[in-house]
XYZ file of C-alpha atoms in Angstrom:
403
model
C 77.125 -85.099 26.274
C 74.657 -83.726 23.598
C 75.606 -82.713 20.668
C 73.580 -79.776 20.371
C 75.510 -78.242 23.384
C 78.569 -79.133 21.477
C 77.729 -77.475 18.591
C 76.648 -74.444 20.803
C 80.030 -74.052 22.978
C 82.078 -72.572 19.890
C 81.892 -69.503 17.519
C 80.573 -70.051 14.751
C 82.008 -67.301 12.840
C 85.622 -67.431 12.459
C 88.711 -66.693 11.105
C 92.105 -69.053 11.221
C 95.329 -68.381 11.090
C 98.085 -70.131 8.925
C 99.088 -73.067 10.348
C 103.399 -73.994 9.260
C 103.810 -76.684 7.301
C 105.501 -79.148 9.627
C 107.234 -82.438 9.073
C 107.241 -85.080 12.227
C 109.364 -87.991 12.795
C 112.621 -89.369 14.086
C 115.348 -88.120 12.037
C 112.773 -85.703 10.756
C 115.744 -83.198 11.512
C 117.879 -84.088 8.303
C 115.607 -82.495 6.471
C 116.876 -79.246 6.745
C 119.355 -80.515 4.327
C 116.354 -80.118 1.573
C 114.995 -77.032 2.389
C 117.702 -74.762 2.376
C 119.462 -73.867 -1.029
C 123.465 -74.981 -1.097
C 125.847 -71.711 -0.436
C 123.092 -69.404 1.318
C 123.900 -67.335 4.829
C 122.287 -68.954 7.593
C 122.037 -67.494 11.070
C 121.658 -70.753 13.254
C 120.827 -70.097 17.197
C 120.659 -72.980 19.857
C 120.129 -72.619 23.510
C 122.977 -73.317 25.995
C 126.559 -71.563 26.041
C 130.210 -72.047 25.278
C 130.685 -73.321 29.119
C 127.873 -75.814 29.016
C 126.496 -76.771 25.407
C 123.227 -77.550 24.917
C 122.768 -81.292 25.406
C 121.063 -81.373 21.914
C 123.993 -80.029 19.654
C 125.288 -83.218 19.511
C 122.719 -84.900 17.514
C 121.808 -81.863 15.770
C 124.880 -81.654 14.209
C 124.791 -85.621 13.134
C 122.071 -84.677 11.270
C 121.900 -81.724 9.349
C 125.100 -81.115 6.684
C 126.124 -77.069 8.112
C 129.067 -77.452 5.568
C 126.220 -76.785 2.711
C 126.023 -73.741 3.779
C 127.624 -70.209 4.938
C 126.435 -70.552 8.855
C 126.747 -68.181 11.951
C 126.331 -70.168 14.909
C 124.791 -68.329 18.213
C 124.184 -69.858 21.496
C 121.443 -67.924 23.813
C 120.088 -68.462 26.909
C 116.739 -67.260 29.126
C 113.805 -64.916 27.797
C 115.128 -63.042 24.417
C 114.887 -59.112 26.004
C 114.887 -56.276 23.667
C 118.273 -55.130 23.945
C 119.602 -58.715 23.331
C 117.490 -58.867 19.911
C 119.105 -55.368 19.141
C 122.289 -56.321 19.645
C 122.141 -59.650 17.435
C 120.605 -57.746 14.727
C 123.789 -55.033 14.998
C 125.952 -58.076 15.044
C 124.589 -59.111 12.001
C 122.930 -56.596 9.883
C 125.805 -56.673 7.132
C 125.958 -60.768 6.895
C 123.818 -60.812 4.220
C 121.398 -64.013 6.278
C 118.876 -65.232 4.235
C 117.741 -68.190 6.824
C 117.855 -67.688 10.505
C 117.193 -71.631 11.683
C 116.384 -72.251 15.765
C 117.213 -75.278 17.442
C 116.070 -74.965 21.201
C 112.841 -74.105 23.502
C 110.635 -71.507 23.577
C 112.758 -68.722 24.064
C 115.831 -69.460 21.439
C 112.185 -69.506 18.706
C 111.022 -66.179 19.757
C 114.911 -65.137 19.424
C 114.826 -66.487 16.441
C 111.705 -64.829 15.038
C 112.249 -61.497 16.429
C 115.877 -61.651 15.155
C 114.369 -62.579 11.585
C 112.581 -59.993 11.699
C 114.103 -56.993 12.332
C 116.757 -57.988 10.684
C 114.917 -56.410 7.793
C 114.539 -53.185 9.771
C 116.259 -50.447 10.579
C 114.985 -49.205 14.050
C 115.374 -51.157 17.535
C 112.572 -53.967 18.118
C 111.315 -51.632 21.294
C 109.496 -49.413 18.831
C 107.591 -51.797 17.514
C 106.663 -53.916 20.458
C 102.374 -54.386 21.525
C 101.765 -51.719 24.284
C 105.625 -50.653 24.086
C 106.713 -48.694 20.989
C 104.752 -46.317 18.265
C 105.814 -47.932 15.077
C 104.250 -50.586 12.982
C 106.011 -53.508 12.034
C 105.325 -54.430 8.475
C 105.919 -58.094 8.272
C 108.932 -58.089 6.486
C 110.915 -61.240 8.111
C 114.099 -63.205 6.483
C 113.155 -67.198 5.968
C 112.923 -69.080 9.624
C 112.256 -72.565 10.093
C 112.114 -73.390 14.236
C 113.537 -77.057 15.142
C 111.763 -77.312 19.184
C 113.387 -78.998 21.796
C 111.349 -79.497 24.405
C 107.263 -79.510 24.060
C 105.275 -77.007 25.406
C 105.687 -73.259 24.266
C 104.069 -73.872 20.985
C 106.009 -70.997 19.937
C 106.811 -72.360 16.832
C 103.675 -72.113 15.294
C 102.301 -68.440 16.444
C 102.593 -65.113 15.132
C 104.233 -63.274 17.911
C 107.511 -63.318 19.414
C 107.210 -62.567 23.268
C 110.477 -60.361 24.512
C 111.275 -59.835 28.228
C 112.587 -56.321 30.330
C 112.431 -57.669 33.700
C 112.347 -55.507 36.657
C 110.260 -53.209 38.722
C 109.279 -51.454 35.567
C 109.619 -54.515 33.867
C 107.429 -55.660 30.524
C 106.417 -58.468 28.583
C 105.403 -57.964 25.253
C 104.940 -59.360 21.882
C 106.194 -58.193 18.175
C 103.504 -59.378 16.095
C 102.130 -60.295 12.753
C 101.125 -63.380 10.524
C 104.125 -63.631 8.817
C 106.128 -64.421 11.889
C 104.885 -68.112 11.814
C 107.349 -70.616 11.231
C 108.402 -71.134 7.412
C 108.730 -74.630 8.241
C 108.974 -76.742 11.818
C 110.618 -79.376 11.875
C 109.458 -81.720 15.117
C 111.988 -84.315 16.153
C 112.278 -86.332 19.022
C 115.452 -87.636 19.133
C 115.654 -83.597 20.024
C 114.079 -84.094 22.953
C 114.761 -87.318 24.676
C 117.821 -84.812 26.717
C 115.343 -82.237 28.086
C 115.122 -82.590 31.746
C 112.376 -83.963 33.692
C 111.944 -80.968 35.409
C 111.207 -79.018 32.259
C 109.563 -81.728 30.600
C 107.181 -81.299 32.930
C 106.691 -77.609 33.008
C 106.768 -77.471 29.617
C 104.173 -80.245 29.054
C 101.328 -78.276 31.144
C 102.115 -75.114 29.688
C 101.236 -76.682 26.532
C 98.633 -78.472 28.108
C 97.535 -75.297 29.585
C 97.136 -73.572 25.562
C 95.249 -76.599 24.610
C 92.840 -76.108 27.790
C 92.862 -72.307 27.667
C 91.613 -71.990 23.798
C 89.126 -75.171 24.071
C 87.427 -72.670 26.560
C 87.857 -69.656 25.284
C 84.546 -67.550 23.927
C 86.833 -67.260 20.689
C 86.884 -71.186 20.038
C 86.014 -73.168 16.985
C 85.337 -75.985 15.279
C 88.753 -76.045 13.894
C 91.024 -74.816 17.334
C 88.158 -77.407 19.701
C 89.454 -80.355 17.623
C 93.480 -80.101 17.547
C 93.128 -78.564 21.190
C 91.230 -81.354 22.495
C 93.404 -83.912 20.785
C 96.711 -81.960 22.414
C 95.112 -82.461 25.747
C 94.615 -86.433 25.140
C 98.229 -86.486 23.946
C 99.891 -84.559 26.609
C 97.606 -86.381 29.651
C 98.442 -89.687 27.760
C 102.246 -88.742 27.855
C 103.546 -86.306 29.879
C 103.848 -88.006 33.153
C 105.639 -90.851 31.481
C 107.789 -88.677 29.605
C 109.292 -87.412 33.396
C 109.874 -90.682 34.620
C 110.225 -94.114 32.699
C 109.783 -92.970 29.465
C 112.401 -90.148 29.069
C 114.091 -92.132 26.187
C 111.065 -93.156 24.186
C 110.693 -91.691 20.778
C 106.489 -92.370 21.125
C 105.880 -90.653 24.148
C 108.480 -87.814 23.114
C 106.453 -87.741 19.315
C 103.253 -87.649 20.697
C 104.381 -84.533 23.474
C 105.550 -82.651 20.279
C 102.501 -83.011 18.488
C 100.804 -82.317 21.505
C 102.420 -79.076 22.099
C 102.015 -78.166 17.965
C 98.402 -78.259 18.280
C 98.547 -75.874 21.560
C 100.765 -73.137 19.860
C 98.262 -73.284 16.729
C 94.928 -73.221 19.118
C 96.331 -70.574 20.750
C 96.728 -68.580 17.825
C 93.576 -68.763 16.246
C 91.735 -68.988 19.804
C 93.478 -67.066 22.301
C 94.596 -67.695 25.988
C 92.607 -66.756 29.413
C 93.783 -65.706 33.205
C 96.511 -68.629 33.163
C 98.707 -66.578 30.366
C 96.829 -63.015 31.164
C 99.316 -63.697 34.756
C 102.263 -65.260 33.617
C 102.665 -61.777 31.980
C 103.206 -59.464 34.323
C 104.924 -62.616 36.750
C 107.581 -62.872 34.179
C 108.283 -59.378 33.617
C 108.908 -58.763 37.285
C 110.064 -61.882 38.390
C 112.626 -64.437 36.872
C 110.366 -67.573 36.734
C 110.366 -69.678 33.987
C 106.969 -69.116 31.831
C 106.264 -73.108 32.022
C 106.516 -73.327 35.602
C 104.412 -69.845 35.949
C 101.364 -71.609 33.730
C 102.172 -74.972 35.235
C 101.710 -73.830 39.287
C 98.506 -72.350 38.098
C 97.045 -74.647 35.891
C 94.505 -76.954 38.118
C 94.219 -73.439 40.710
C 93.501 -71.436 37.783
C 90.628 -74.368 36.941
C 88.630 -74.172 39.788
C 88.614 -70.781 40.667
C 86.961 -70.759 36.898
C 84.717 -73.620 37.691
C 83.168 -72.262 40.713
C 82.953 -68.836 38.888
C 81.693 -70.374 35.935
C 78.710 -72.004 38.495
C 77.694 -68.942 39.822
C 76.550 -68.149 35.770
C 74.950 -71.301 35.842
C 75.448 -75.244 36.353
C 75.186 -75.580 32.471
C 77.323 -73.151 31.554
C 79.290 -73.844 28.645
C 82.753 -73.883 29.770
C 81.434 -76.569 32.553
C 80.263 -78.847 29.866
C 83.447 -78.359 27.976
C 85.637 -79.436 30.933
C 83.209 -82.351 30.682
C 84.511 -83.210 27.711
C 88.052 -82.710 28.698
C 87.384 -84.990 31.619
C 85.939 -87.727 28.933
C 88.444 -87.359 26.923
C 91.795 -87.723 29.047
C 90.417 -89.856 31.981
C 91.951 -93.377 31.906
C 91.543 -93.796 35.609
C 89.163 -92.961 38.195
C 86.342 -92.176 35.948
C 83.052 -90.841 36.765
C 80.153 -93.771 36.781
C 78.853 -93.340 33.028
C 75.407 -91.798 33.770
C 77.075 -89.017 36.433
C 76.259 -85.355 35.600
C 78.358 -82.838 33.309
C 79.349 -81.394 36.853
C 80.556 -84.480 38.125
C 82.722 -85.188 35.182
C 84.251 -81.579 35.701
C 85.114 -82.087 38.837
C 86.749 -85.249 38.367
C 89.126 -83.401 35.745
C 89.675 -80.769 38.701
C 90.846 -83.909 41.019
C 92.905 -84.900 37.898
C 95.270 -81.551 37.287
C 95.590 -80.822 41.167
C 96.988 -84.811 41.757
C 98.913 -83.756 38.534
C 100.829 -80.954 39.866
C 101.547 -82.343 42.590
C 102.688 -85.432 41.157
C 105.130 -83.310 38.705
C 106.368 -81.111 41.721
C 105.220 -78.110 39.953
C 107.310 -74.738 41.977
C 104.738 -72.419 43.788
C 105.311 -68.535 43.290
C 106.731 -68.309 46.359
C 109.922 -70.152 45.685
C 111.034 -66.601 42.772
C 110.608 -64.387 45.716
C 106.815 -63.679 44.989
C 105.116 -62.435 48.209
C 101.221 -61.236 49.117
C 102.973 -57.431 48.663
C 103.387 -57.897 44.757
C 99.431 -59.321 44.241
C 98.137 -55.454 43.813
C 100.453 -54.681 40.624
C 100.440 -58.335 39.001
C 96.564 -58.146 39.484
C 96.669 -54.754 37.617
C 98.475 -55.938 34.952
C 96.576 -59.242 34.465
C 93.376 -59.605 32.054
C 90.907 -62.538 31.209
C 90.293 -61.476 28.104
C 89.875 -64.902 26.463
C 88.749 -66.861 29.884
C 85.142 -68.620 29.952
C 84.415 -66.267 32.504
C 85.112 -62.688 33.956
C 87.114 -62.946 37.143
C 86.708 -60.591 39.752
C 90.300 -58.853 41.417
C 89.091 -61.253 44.061
C 89.212 -63.971 42.011
C 92.683 -63.211 40.727
C 94.539 -62.274 43.883
C 93.047 -65.704 45.774
C 94.160 -67.698 42.727
C 97.658 -66.341 43.282
C 97.842 -66.547 46.913
C 96.585 -70.388 46.719
C 99.931 -70.566 44.518
C 102.481 -68.635 46.683
């Protein structure tokens, strides 16, 4: 592909959000011992529950000397809601918490980010949510450290905490500020080897989507393109193995963790497309995990975007970038070297389709979603950073194909 096309496929004027300090490697969790001063008050948030503790807890308690600090420990499950955040802040508002540490998946990390922010405020979090409240969050927060246990959401790198209120009038909205980017991210693959294959698959496709959508975004930059393309290469080369024979492989899990980290940085700077534009209303009205939404929509959304871009031009920049992705990740069934960019892009579409099938990603219908719900979902969705504007009919078709 011509370098001139590559140079013109992203914005040449851009800004860059803060990238959090990060440590990656086997045993990296022990770095926490050196980060937090002795005798400080720490709120430790993990996944699981008292009845069913998270499987990574023995490792984190072996690696980190929590006797160094005055620790308050809580476990949370499910995507965080405004009422949950308010309840936690009320419980610990007088505890003098100096550090919030989240060890868990995206929901645990979002919980920690929101709590670290709201412990500094006097009003409930709903007042500060985009599209819900009317107050302006001032960015004050308590020092926050994230230790992800899944490779997918990338929330450890983003400047927002997503909160969900499920129901007919539900919403999935963000508390957002540049300061909400983690003060430190620790990526220890040992925390990820216990992640079930179904969760690994959904989170991995979520991370791939969070690389692909920023890469195709009109807001893409040389910075995000480099990270997103490498992130897709890392995820494509390791996800299937991590869901099968290499679930305990440290190098494989490390590569997925880094790919997920790149996805978080990419989305924080270049935005997301139609898949995530649908994830918000779907997650607000149905109990469907975010990773499953992204995983189940990814391949079909890519095909619908491809067809929509073809209507604009068979040399659409998005199609050329899809061809670049194919060059980066296709190890087998590659088109002949002289194939056109369109043929390479079509090879990528086939790869994503097979990938979704092989990873057994659930469909929307398995979560109670029917055609009767489409009008509301489509109306609440957005195309904001999609490479092409999709019609309501095209968005409906996307949902229909994944029922």
